[in-house]
Coordinates of N, CA and C in Angstrom, one line a residue:
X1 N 83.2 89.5 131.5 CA 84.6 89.4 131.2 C 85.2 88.1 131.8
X2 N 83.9 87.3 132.5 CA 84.9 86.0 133.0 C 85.6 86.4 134.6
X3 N 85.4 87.6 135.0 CA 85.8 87.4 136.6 C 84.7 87.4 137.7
X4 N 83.5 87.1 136.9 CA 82.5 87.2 138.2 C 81.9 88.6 138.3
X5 N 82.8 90.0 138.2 CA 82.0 90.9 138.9 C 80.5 91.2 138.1
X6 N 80.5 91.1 136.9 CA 79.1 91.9 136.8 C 77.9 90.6 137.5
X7 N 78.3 89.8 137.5 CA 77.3 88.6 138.5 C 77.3 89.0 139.8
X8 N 78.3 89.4 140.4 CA 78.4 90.1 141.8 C 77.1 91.8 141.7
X9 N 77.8 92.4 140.5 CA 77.1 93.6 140.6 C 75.5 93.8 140.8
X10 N 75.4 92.6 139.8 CA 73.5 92.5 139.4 C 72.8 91.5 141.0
X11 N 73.7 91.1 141.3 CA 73.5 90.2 142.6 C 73.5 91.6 143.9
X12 N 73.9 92.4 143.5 CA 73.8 93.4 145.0 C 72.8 94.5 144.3
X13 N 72.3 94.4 143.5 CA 71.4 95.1 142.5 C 70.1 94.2 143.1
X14 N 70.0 92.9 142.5 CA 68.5 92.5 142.9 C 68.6 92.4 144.6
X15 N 69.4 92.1 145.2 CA 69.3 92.4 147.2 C 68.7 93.8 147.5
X16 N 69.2 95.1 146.5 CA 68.4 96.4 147.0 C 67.9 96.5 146.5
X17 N 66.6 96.1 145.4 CA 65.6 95.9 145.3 C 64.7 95.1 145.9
X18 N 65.2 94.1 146.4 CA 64.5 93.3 146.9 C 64.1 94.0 148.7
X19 N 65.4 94.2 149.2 CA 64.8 95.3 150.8 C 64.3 96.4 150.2
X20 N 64.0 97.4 149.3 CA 63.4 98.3 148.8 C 61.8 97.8 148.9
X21 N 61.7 96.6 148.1 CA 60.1 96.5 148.0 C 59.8 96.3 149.7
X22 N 60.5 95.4 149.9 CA 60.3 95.2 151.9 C 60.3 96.2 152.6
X23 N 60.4 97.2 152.2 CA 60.6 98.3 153.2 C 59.5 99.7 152.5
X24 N 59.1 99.6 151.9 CA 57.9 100.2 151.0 C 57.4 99.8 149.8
X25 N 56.0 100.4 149.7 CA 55.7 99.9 148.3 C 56.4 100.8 147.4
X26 N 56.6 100.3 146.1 CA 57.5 101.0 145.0 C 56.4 102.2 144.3
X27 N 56.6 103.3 143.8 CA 55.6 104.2 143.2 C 54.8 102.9 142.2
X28 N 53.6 103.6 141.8 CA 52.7 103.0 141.3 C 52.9 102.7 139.7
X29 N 53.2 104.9 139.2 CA 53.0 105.3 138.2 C 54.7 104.7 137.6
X30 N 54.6 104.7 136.5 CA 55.9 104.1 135.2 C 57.1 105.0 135.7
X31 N 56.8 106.5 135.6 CA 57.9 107.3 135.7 C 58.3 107.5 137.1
X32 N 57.9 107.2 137.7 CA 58.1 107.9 139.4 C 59.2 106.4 139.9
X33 N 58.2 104.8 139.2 CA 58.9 104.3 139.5 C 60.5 104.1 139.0
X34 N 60.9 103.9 137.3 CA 61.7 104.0 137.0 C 62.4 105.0 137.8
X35 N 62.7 106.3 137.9 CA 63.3 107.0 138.3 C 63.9 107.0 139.7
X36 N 62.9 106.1 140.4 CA 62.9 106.0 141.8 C 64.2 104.3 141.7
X37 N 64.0 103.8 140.6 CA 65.3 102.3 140.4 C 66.1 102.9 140.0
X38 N 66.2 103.9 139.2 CA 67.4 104.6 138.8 C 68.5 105.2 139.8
X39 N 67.9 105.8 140.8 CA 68.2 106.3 142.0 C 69.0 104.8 142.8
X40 N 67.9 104.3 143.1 CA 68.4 102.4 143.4 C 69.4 102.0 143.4
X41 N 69.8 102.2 142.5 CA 70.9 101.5 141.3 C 72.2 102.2 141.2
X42 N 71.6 103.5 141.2 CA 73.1 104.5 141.0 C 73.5 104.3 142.4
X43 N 73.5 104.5 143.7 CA 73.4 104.1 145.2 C 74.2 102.8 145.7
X44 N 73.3 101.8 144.9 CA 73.6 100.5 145.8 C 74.4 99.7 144.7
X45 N 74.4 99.8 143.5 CA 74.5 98.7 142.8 C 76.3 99.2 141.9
X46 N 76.5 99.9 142.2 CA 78.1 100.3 141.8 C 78.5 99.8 140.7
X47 N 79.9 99.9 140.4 CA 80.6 100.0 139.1 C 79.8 100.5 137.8
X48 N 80.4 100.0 136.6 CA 79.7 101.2 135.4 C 78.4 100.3 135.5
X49 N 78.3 98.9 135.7 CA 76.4 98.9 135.3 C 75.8 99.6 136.0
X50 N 75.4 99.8 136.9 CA 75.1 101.0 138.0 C 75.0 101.8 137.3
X51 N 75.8 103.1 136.9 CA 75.6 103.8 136.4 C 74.6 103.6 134.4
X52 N 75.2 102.2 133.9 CA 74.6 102.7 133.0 C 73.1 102.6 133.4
X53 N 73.1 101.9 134.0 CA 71.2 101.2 134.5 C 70.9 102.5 134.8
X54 N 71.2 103.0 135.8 CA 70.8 104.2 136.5 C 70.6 105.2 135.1
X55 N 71.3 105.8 134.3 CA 71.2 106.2 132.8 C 70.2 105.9 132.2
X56 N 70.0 104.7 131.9 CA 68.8 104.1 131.3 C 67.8 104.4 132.0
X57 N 67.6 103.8 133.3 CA 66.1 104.5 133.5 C 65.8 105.6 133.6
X58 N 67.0 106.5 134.3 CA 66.4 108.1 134.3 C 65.8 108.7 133.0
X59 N 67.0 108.7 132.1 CA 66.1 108.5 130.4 C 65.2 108.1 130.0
X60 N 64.6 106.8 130.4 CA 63.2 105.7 129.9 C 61.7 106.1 130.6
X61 N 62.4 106.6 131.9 CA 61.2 107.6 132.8 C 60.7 109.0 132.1
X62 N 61.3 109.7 131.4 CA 61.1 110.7 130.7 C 59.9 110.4 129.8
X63 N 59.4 109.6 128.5 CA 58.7 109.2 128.1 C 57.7 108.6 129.0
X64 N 57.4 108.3 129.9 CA 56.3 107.4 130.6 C 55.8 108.7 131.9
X65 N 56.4 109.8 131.4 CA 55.7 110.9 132.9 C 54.2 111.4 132.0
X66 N 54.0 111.0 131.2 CA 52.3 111.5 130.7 C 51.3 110.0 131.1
X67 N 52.1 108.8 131.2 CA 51.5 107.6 131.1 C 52.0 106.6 131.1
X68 N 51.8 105.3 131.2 CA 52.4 104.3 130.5 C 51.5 103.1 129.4
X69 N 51.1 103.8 128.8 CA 50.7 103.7 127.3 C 51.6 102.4 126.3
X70 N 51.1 101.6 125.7 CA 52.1 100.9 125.3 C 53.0 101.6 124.4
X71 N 52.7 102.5 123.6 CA 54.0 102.7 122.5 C 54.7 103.7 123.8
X72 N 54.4 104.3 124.8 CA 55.2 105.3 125.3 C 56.3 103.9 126.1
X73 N 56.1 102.8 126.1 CA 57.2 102.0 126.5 C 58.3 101.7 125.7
X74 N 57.4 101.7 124.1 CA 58.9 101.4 123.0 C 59.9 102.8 123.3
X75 N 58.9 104.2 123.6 CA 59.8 104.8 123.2 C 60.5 105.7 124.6
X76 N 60.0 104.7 125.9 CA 61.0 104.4 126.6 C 62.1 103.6 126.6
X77 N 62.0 102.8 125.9 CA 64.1 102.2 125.8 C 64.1 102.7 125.1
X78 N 63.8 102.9 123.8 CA 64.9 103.7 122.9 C 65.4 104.9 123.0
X79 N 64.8 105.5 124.2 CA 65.1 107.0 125.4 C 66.4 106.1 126.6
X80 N 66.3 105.2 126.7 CA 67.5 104.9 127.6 C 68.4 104.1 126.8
X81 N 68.3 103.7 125.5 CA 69.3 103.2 124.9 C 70.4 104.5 124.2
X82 N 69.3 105.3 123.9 CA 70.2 106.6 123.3 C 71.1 107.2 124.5
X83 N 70.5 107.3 125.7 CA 71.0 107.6 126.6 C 72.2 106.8 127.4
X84 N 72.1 105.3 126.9 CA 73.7 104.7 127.2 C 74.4 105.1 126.2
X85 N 73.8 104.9 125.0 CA 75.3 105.3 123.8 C 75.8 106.7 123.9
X86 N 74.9 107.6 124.3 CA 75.2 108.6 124.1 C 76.5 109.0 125.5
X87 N 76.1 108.8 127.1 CA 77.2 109.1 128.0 C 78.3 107.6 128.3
X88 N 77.9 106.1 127.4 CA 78.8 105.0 127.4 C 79.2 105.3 126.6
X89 N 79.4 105.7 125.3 CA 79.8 105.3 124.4 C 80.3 104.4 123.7
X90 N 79.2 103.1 124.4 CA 79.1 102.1 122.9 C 77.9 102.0 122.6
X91 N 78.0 101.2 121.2 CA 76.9 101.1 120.1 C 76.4 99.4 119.9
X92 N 75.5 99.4 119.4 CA 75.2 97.8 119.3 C 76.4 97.2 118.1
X93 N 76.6 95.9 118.5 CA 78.3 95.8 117.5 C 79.1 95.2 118.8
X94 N 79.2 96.4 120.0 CA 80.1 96.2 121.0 C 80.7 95.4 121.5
X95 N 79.7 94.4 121.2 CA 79.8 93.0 122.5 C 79.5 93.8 124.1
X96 N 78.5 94.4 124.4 CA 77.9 95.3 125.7 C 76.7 94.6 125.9
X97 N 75.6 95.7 127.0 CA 74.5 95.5 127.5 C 73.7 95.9 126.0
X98 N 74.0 96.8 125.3 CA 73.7 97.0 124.4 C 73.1 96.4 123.4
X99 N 73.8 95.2 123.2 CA 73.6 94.5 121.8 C 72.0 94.1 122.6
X100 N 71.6 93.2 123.7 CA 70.2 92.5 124.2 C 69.3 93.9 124.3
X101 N 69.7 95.0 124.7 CA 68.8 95.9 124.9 C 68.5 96.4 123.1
X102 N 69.3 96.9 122.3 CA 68.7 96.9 120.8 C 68.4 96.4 120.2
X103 N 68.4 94.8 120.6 CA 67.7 93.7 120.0 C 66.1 93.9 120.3
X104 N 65.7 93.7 121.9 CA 64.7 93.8 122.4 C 64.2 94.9 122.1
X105 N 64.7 96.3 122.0 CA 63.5 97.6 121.9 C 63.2 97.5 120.0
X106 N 64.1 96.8 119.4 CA 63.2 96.4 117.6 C 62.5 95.7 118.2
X107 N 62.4 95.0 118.9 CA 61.2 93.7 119.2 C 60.3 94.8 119.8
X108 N 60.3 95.6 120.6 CA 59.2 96.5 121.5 C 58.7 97.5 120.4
X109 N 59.0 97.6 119.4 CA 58.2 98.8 118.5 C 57.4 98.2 118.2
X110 N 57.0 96.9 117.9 CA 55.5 96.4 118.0 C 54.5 97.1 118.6
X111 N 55.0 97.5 119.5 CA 54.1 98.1 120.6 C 53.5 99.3 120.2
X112 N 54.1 100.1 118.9 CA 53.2 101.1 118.5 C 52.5 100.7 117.5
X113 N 52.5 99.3 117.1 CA 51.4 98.8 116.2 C 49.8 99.1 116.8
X114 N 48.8 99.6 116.4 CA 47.4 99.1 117.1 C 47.2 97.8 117.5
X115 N 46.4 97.6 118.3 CA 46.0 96.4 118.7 C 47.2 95.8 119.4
X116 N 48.4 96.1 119.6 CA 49.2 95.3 120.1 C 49.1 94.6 121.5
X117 N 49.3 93.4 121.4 CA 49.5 93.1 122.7 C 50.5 93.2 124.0
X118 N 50.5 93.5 124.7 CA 51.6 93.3 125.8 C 52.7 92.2 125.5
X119 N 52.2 91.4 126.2 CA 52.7 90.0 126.4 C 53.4 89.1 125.7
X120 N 52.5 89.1 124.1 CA 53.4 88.8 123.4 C 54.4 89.2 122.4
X121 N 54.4 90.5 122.5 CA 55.3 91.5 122.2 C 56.7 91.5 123.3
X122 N 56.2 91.4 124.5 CA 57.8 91.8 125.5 C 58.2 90.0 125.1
X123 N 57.6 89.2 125.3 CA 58.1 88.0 125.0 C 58.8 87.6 123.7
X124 N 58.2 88.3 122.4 CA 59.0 88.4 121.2 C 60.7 89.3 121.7
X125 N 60.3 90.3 122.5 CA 61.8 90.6 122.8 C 62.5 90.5 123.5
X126 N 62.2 89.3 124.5 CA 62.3 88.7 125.7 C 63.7 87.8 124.4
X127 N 63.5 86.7 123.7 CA 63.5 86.2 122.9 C 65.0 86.5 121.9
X128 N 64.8 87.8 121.4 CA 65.6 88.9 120.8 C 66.6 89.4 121.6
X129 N 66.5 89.0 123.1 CA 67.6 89.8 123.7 C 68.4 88.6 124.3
X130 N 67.5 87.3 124.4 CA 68.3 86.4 124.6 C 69.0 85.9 123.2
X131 N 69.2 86.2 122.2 CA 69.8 85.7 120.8 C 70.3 86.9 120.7
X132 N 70.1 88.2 120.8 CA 71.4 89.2 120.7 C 72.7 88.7 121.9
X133 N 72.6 88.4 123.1 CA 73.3 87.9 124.1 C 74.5 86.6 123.8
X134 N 73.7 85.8 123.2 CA 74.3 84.4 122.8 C 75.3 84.6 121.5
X135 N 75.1 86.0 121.2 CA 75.4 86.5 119.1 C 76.9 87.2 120.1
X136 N 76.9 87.5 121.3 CA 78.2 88.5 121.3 C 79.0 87.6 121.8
X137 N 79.1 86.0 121.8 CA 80.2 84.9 122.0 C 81.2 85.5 120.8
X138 N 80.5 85.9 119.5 CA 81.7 85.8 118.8 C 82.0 87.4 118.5
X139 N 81.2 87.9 118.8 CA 81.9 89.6 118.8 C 83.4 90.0 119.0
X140 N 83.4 90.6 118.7 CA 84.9 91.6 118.9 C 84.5 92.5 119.9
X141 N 85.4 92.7 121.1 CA 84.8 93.7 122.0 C 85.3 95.0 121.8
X142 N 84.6 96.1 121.2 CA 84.5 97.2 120.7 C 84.7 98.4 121.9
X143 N 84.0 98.1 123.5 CA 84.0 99.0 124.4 C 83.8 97.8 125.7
X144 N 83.8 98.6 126.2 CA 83.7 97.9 128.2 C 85.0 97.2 128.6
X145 N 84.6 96.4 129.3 CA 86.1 95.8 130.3 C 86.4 94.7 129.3
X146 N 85.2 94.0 128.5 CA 86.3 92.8 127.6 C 87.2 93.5 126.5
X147 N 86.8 94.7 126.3 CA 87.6 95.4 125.0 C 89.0 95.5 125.6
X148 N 89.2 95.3 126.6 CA 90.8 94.7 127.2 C 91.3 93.6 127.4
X149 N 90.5 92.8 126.9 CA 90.9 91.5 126.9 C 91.6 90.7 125.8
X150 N 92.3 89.8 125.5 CA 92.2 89.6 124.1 C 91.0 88.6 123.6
X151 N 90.3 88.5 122.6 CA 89.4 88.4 122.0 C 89.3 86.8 122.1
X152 N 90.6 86.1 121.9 CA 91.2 84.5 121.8 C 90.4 84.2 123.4
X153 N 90.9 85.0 124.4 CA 89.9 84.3 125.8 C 88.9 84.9 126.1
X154 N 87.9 85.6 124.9 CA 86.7 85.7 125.4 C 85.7 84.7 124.7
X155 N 85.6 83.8 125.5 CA 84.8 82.6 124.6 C 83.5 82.9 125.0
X156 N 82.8 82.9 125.9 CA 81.5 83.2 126.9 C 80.8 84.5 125.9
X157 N 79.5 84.1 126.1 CA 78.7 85.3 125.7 C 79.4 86.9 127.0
X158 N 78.9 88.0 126.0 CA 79.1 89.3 127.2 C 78.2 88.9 128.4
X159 N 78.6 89.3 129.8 CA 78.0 89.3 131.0 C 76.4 90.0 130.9
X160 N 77.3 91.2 130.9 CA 76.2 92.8 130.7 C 75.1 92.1 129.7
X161 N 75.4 91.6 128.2 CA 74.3 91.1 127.7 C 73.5 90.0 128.1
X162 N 73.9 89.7 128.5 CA 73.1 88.2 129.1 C 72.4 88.6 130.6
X163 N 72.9 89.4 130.9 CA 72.2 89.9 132.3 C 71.0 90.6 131.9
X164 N 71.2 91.7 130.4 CA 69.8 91.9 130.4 C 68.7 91.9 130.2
X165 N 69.5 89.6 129.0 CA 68.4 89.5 128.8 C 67.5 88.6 130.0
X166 N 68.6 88.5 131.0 CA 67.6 87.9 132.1 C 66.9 88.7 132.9
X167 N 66.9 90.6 132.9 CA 65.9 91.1 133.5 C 65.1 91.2 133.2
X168 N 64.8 91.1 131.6 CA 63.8 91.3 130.7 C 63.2 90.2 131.0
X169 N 63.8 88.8 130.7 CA 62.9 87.5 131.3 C 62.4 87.6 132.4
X170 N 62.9 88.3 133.4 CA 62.2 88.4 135.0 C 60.9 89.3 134.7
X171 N 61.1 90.1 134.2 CA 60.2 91.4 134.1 C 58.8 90.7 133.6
X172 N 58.9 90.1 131.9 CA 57.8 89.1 131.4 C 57.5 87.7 132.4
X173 N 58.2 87.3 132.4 CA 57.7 86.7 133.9 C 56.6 87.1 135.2
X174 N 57.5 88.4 135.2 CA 56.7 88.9 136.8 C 55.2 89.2 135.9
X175 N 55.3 89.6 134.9 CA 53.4 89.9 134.5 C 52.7 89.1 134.3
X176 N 53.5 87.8 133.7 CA 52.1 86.9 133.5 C 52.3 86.2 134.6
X177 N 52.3 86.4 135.9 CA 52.0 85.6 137.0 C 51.4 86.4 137.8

């Protein structure tokens, strides 16, 4: 919304992850660990992203407790996307975290193609969530804190979306190195 906090938020977000990894290793397994950032996040990282994050992964962990299989990852976000719309109530449209995260999980159903690859699959929606992000400059804000703003001084892409498409870029990042 242009005052800084959700940069502040995701800024006190990566600091307790960051003393988390320093202070133990993180579970191994997909679901222990989401669930175990979920926890993270709901804790240290405050206001509604906090909570939605924390939403999301509790949800996204559910699909990955048999494995983490590639399609059981597509149909991990679209288990934590249902799960923001469903207790946020907003929808892609919003100008939210939303629009980057439903951009990227169409880009992640590749992943129940055979043969798919990793890599170049999260990078196709690495990609998708940074052009869903840059697409809600001109949105109308439907839900969250800009949907109180007037629309005339929201010139900036959404915060929330552009944050997630940079954890997704961290995330593809962290694997291929």
């Amino acid at each position: 919304a242009g005052d800084g906090d959700c940069g502040h938020t995701h800024a006190r977000a990566a600091r307790a992850i960051q003393e988390w990894v320093r202070a133990r290793p993180p579970p191994a397994a997909p679901a222990p660990l989401l669930s175990a950032l979920a926890d993270l996040l709901l804790e240290k990282m405050g206001g509604s992203s906090g909570v939605l994050y924390g939403l999301f992964l509790t949800a996204a962990a559910r699909p990955l407790l048999s494995g983490g299989d590639l399609p059981a990852w597509a149909d991990a976000m679209d288990a934590g996307i249902e799960a923001m719309r469903r207790y946020g109530g907003a929808a892609p449209g919003d100008r939210t975290m939303l629009d980057s995260l439903s951009a990227a999980a169409q880009a992640l159903h590749a992943l129940r193609t055979p043969g798919a690859e990793l890599l170049p699959v999260l990078a196709s929606a690495v990609q998708s969530a940074e052009a869903a992000a840059e697409a809600t400059r001109t949105m109308e804000a439907g839900a969250g804190r800009a949907s109180y703003i007037s629309s005339a001084q929201l010139l900036q892409p959404d915060p929330g979306a552009v944050a997630v498409a940079a954890v997704l870029g961290a995330v593809l990042e962290g694997l291929r190195s």
